[in-house]
CSV table of C-alpha atoms in Angstrom, one decimal:
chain,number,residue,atom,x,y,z
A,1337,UNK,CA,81.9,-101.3,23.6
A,1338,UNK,CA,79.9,-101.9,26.8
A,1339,UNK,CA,77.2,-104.3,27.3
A,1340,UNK,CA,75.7,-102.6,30.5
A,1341,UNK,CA,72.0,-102.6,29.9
A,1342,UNK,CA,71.7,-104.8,26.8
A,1343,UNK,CA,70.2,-108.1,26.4
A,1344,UNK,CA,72.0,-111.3,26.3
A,1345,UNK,CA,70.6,-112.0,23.1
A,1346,UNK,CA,71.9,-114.6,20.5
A,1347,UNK,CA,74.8,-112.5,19.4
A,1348,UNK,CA,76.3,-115.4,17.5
A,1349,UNK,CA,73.5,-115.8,15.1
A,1350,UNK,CA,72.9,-112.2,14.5
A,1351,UNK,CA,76.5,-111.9,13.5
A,1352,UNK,CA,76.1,-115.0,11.0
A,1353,UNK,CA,73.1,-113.2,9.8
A,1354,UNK,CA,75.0,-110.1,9.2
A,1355,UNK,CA,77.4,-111.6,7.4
A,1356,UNK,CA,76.2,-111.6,3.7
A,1357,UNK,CA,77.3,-111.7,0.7
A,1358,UNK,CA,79.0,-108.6,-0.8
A,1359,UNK,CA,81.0,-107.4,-3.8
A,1360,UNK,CA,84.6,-109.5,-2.8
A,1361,UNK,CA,84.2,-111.7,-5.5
A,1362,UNK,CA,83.4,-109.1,-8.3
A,1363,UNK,CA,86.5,-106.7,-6.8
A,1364,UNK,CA,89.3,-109.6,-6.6
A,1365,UNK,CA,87.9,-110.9,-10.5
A,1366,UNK,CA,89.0,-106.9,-11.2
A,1367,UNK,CA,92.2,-106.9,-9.4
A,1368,UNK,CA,92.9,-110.1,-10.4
A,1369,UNK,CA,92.7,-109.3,-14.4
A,1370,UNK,CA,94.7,-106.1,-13.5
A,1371,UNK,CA,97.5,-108.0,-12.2
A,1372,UNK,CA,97.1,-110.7,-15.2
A,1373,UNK,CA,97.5,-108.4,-17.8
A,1374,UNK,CA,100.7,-106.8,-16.4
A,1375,UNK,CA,102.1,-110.0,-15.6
A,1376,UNK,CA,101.6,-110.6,-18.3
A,1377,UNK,CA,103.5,-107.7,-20.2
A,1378,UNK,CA,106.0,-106.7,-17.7
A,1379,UNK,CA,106.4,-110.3,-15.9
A,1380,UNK,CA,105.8,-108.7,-12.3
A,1381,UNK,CA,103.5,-108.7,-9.4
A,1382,UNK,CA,104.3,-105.7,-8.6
A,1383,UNK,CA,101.0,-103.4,-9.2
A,1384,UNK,CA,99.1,-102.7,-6.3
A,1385,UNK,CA,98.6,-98.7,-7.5
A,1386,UNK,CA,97.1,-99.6,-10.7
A,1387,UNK,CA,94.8,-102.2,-9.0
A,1388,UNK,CA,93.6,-99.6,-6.4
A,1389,UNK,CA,93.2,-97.2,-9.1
A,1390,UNK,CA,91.2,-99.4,-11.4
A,1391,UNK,CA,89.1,-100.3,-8.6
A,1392,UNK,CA,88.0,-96.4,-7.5
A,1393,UNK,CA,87.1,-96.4,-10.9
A,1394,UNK,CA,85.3,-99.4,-11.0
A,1395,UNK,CA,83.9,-98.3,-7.8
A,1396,UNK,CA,82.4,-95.0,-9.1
A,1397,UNK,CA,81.4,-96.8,-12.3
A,1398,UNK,CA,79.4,-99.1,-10.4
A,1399,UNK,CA,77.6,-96.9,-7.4
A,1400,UNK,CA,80.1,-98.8,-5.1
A,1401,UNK,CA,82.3,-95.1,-4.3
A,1402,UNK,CA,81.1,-94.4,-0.8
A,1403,UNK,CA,81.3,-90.8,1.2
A,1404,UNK,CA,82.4,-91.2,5.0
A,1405,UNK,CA,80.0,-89.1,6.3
A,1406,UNK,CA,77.2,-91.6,5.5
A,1407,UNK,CA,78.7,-94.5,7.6
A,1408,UNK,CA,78.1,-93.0,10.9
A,1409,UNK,CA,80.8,-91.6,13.6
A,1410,UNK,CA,84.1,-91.9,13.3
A,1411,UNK,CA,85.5,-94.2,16.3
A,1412,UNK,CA,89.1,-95.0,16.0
A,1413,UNK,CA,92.3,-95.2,13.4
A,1414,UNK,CA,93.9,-98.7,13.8
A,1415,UNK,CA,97.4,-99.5,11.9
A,1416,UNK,CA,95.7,-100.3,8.8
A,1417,UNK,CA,91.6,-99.4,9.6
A,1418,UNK,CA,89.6,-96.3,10.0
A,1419,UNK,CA,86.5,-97.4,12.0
A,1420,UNK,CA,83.3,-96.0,12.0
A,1421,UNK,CA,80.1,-96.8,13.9
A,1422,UNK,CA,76.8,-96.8,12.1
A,1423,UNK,CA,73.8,-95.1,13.6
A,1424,UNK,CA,71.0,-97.1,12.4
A,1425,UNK,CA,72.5,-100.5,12.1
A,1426,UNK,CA,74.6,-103.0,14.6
A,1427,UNK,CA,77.8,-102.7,12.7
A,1428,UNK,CA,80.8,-101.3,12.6
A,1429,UNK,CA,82.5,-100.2,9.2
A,1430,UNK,CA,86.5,-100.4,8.6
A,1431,UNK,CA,88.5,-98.5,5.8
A,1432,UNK,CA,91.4,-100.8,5.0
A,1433,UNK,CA,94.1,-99.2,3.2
A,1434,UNK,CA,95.6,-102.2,1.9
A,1435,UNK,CA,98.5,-101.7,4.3
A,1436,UNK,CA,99.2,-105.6,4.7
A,1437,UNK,CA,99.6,-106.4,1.1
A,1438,UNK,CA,102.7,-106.3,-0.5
A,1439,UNK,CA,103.0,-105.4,-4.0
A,1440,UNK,CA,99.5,-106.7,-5.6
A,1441,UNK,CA,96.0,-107.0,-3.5
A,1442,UNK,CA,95.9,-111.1,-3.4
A,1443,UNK,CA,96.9,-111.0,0.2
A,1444,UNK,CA,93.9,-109.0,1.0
A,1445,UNK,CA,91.2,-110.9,-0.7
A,1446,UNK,CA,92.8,-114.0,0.8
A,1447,UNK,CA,93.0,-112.7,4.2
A,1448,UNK,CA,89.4,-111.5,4.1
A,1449,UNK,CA,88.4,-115.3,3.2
A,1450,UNK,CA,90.7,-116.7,5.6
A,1451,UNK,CA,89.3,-114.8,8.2
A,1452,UNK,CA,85.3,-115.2,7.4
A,1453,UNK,CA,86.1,-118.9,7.3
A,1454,UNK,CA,87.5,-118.9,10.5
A,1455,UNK,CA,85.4,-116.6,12.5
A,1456,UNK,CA,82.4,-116.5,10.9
A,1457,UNK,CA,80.8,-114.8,13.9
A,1458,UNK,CA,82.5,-111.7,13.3
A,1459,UNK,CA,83.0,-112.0,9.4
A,1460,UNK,CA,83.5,-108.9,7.3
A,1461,UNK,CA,81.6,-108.2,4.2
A,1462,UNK,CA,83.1,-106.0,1.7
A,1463,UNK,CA,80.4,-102.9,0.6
A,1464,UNK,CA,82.6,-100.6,-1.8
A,1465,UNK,CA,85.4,-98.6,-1.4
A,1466,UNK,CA,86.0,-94.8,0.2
A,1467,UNK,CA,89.0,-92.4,0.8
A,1468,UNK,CA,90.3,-92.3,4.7
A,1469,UNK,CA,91.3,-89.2,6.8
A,1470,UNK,CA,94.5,-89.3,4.3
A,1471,UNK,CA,93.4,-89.4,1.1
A,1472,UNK,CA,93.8,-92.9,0.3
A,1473,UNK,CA,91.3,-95.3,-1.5
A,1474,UNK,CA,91.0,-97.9,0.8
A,1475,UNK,CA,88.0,-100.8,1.0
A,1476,UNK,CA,85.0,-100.5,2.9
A,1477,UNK,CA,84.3,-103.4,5.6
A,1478,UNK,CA,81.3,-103.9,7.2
A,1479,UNK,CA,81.2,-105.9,10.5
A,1480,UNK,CA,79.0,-107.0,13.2
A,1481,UNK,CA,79.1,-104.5,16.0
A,1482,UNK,CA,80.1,-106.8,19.2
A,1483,UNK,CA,78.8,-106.3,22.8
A,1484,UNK,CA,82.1,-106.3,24.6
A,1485,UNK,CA,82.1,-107.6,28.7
A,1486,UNK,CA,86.0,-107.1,28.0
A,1487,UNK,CA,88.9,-107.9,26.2
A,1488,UNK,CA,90.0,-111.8,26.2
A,1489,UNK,CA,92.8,-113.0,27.7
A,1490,UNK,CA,96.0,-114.4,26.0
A,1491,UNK,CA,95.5,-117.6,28.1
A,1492,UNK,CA,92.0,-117.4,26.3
A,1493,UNK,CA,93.1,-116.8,22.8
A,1494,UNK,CA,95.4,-119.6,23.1
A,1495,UNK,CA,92.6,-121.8,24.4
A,1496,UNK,CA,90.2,-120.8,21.2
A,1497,UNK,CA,92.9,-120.6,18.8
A,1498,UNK,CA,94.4,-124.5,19.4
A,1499,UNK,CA,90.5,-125.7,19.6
A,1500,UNK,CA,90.6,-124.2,16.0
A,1501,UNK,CA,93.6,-126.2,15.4
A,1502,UNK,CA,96.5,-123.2,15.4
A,1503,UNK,CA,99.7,-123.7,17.5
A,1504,UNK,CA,101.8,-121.4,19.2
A,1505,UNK,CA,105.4,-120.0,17.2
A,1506,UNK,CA,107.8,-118.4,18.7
A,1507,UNK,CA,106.4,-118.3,21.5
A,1508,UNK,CA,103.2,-116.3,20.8
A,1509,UNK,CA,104.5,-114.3,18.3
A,1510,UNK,CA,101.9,-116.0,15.4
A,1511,UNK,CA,99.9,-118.8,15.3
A,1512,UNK,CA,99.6,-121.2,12.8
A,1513,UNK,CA,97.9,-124.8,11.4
A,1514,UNK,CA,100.0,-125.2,8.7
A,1515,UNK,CA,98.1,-123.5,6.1
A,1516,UNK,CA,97.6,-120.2,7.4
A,1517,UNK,CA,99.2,-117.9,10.3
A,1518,UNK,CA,97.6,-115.5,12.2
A,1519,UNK,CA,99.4,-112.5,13.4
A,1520,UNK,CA,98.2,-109.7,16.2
A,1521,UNK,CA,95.9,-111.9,17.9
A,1522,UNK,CA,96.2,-109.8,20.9
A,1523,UNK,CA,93.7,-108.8,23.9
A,1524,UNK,CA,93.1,-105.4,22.1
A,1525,UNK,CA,91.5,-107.3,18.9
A,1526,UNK,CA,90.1,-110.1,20.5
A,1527,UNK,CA,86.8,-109.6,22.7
A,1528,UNK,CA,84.6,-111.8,24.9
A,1529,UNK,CA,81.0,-110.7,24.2
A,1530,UNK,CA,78.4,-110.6,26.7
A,1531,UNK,CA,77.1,-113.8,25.4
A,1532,UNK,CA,80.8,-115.3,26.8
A,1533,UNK,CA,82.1,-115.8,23.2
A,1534,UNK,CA,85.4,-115.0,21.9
A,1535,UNK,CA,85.3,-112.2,19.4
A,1536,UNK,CA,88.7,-112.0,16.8
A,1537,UNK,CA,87.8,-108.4,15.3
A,1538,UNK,CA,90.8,-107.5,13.9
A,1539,UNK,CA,93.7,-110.0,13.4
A,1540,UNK,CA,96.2,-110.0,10.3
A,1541,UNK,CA,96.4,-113.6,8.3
A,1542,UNK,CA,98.4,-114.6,5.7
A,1543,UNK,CA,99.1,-117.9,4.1
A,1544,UNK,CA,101.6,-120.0,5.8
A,1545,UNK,CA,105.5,-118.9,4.9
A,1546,UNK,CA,108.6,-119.0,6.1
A,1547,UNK,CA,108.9,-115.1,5.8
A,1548,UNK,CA,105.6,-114.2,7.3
A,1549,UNK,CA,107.2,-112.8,10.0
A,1550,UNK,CA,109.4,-110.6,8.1
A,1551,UNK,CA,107.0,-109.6,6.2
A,1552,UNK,CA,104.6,-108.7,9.0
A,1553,UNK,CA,107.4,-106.6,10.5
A,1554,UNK,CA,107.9,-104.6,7.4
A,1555,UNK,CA,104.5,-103.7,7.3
A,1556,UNK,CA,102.8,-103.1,10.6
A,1557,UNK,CA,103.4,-99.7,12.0
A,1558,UNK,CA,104.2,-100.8,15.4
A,1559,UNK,CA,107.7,-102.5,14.1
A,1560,UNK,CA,108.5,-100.3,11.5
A,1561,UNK,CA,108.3,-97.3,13.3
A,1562,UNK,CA,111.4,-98.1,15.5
A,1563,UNK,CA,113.2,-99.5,12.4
């Protein structure tokens, strides 16, 4: 992602203005009754695979079902994204497989709202739902494509991150206010744009717990690979 030969334009307001509204409310009220009814019936949580199910249906009941091909070129495979760059528009689309929610989808639909409400500037609208490279249905993100000068610093993501109120734990591990902690706020997901902005593309949040980090080491790859 390099700015060489592009405008300092006001990169902060065209993100804002990318960032409208989508279909996260409609999806979560579908999860949500999903995980109400069996609650309900079995008295568990536990039914992420009949959410994601009833949502591909929903999806392709709805002209929500998206084909990869039509998002543009496929750029990367993150722990829990494919990412695609568009061709015609100033965006960048992620296929999240759900991989940091547990056993039902709340974690994601909170996490997505955490994070617009946070970093607005580089907020994620939710457009439908596709299958990745491995078959799984996984949600469609779109995202405002950032002019990179470079990676930020973790001197510099501290910095932004206690002006937003979030402290240090264990030493750098997560951040956290209290009410919610951010996990893999790293150089690699955080970008200074070329308007000298701090970008956080791709961080994991969950609401504040005692066993976040546990949790976050069960699920990204990167811990339970060695494990």
């Amino acid at each position: 992602m390099d700015g060489t030969g592009t405008k300092r334009l006001s990169q902060e307001d065209q993100c804002h203005q990318a960032a409208v509204s989508g279909i996260l409310e409609q999806v979560e009220s579908v999860a949500q009754g999903v995980l109400e009814s069996i609650q309900a019936v079995a008295g568990t949580t536990d039914c992420k695979g009949v959410q994601v199910a009833k949502l591909k249906k929903w999806a392709e009941g709805n002209g929500y079902w998206i084909e990869t091909d039509s998002l543009g070129d496929y750029a990367d495979r993150g722990s829990e994204n494919e990412v695609y760059l568009s061709k015609v528009n100033k965006v960048v689309y992620k296929l999240n497989d759900f991989r940091y929610s547990d056993d039902n989808l709340s974690p994601f639909f909170d996490r997505i709202k955490a994070h617009n409400e946070y970093f607005p500037d580089c907020a994620y609208t939710m457009i439908g739902f596709a299958e990745n490279r491995d078959g799984k249905v996984c949600a469609v993100l779109s995202q405002p494509y950032i002019i990179a000068a470079r990676e930020a610093s973790e001197s510099e993501i501290a910095e932004e991150l206690n002006r937003l109120g979030f402290q240090s734990q264990m030493d750098g591990e997560y951040y956290s206010n209290g009410i919610h902690d951010i996990f893999d706020a790293s150089p690699n997901n955080v970008l200074v744009g070329i308007d000298g902005n701090l970008y956080f593309i791709d961080t994991i949040i969950y609401k504040a717990d005692d066993d976040n980090v546990a949790t976050y080491h069960s699920q990204s790859p990167k811990y339970s690979k060695h494990s």
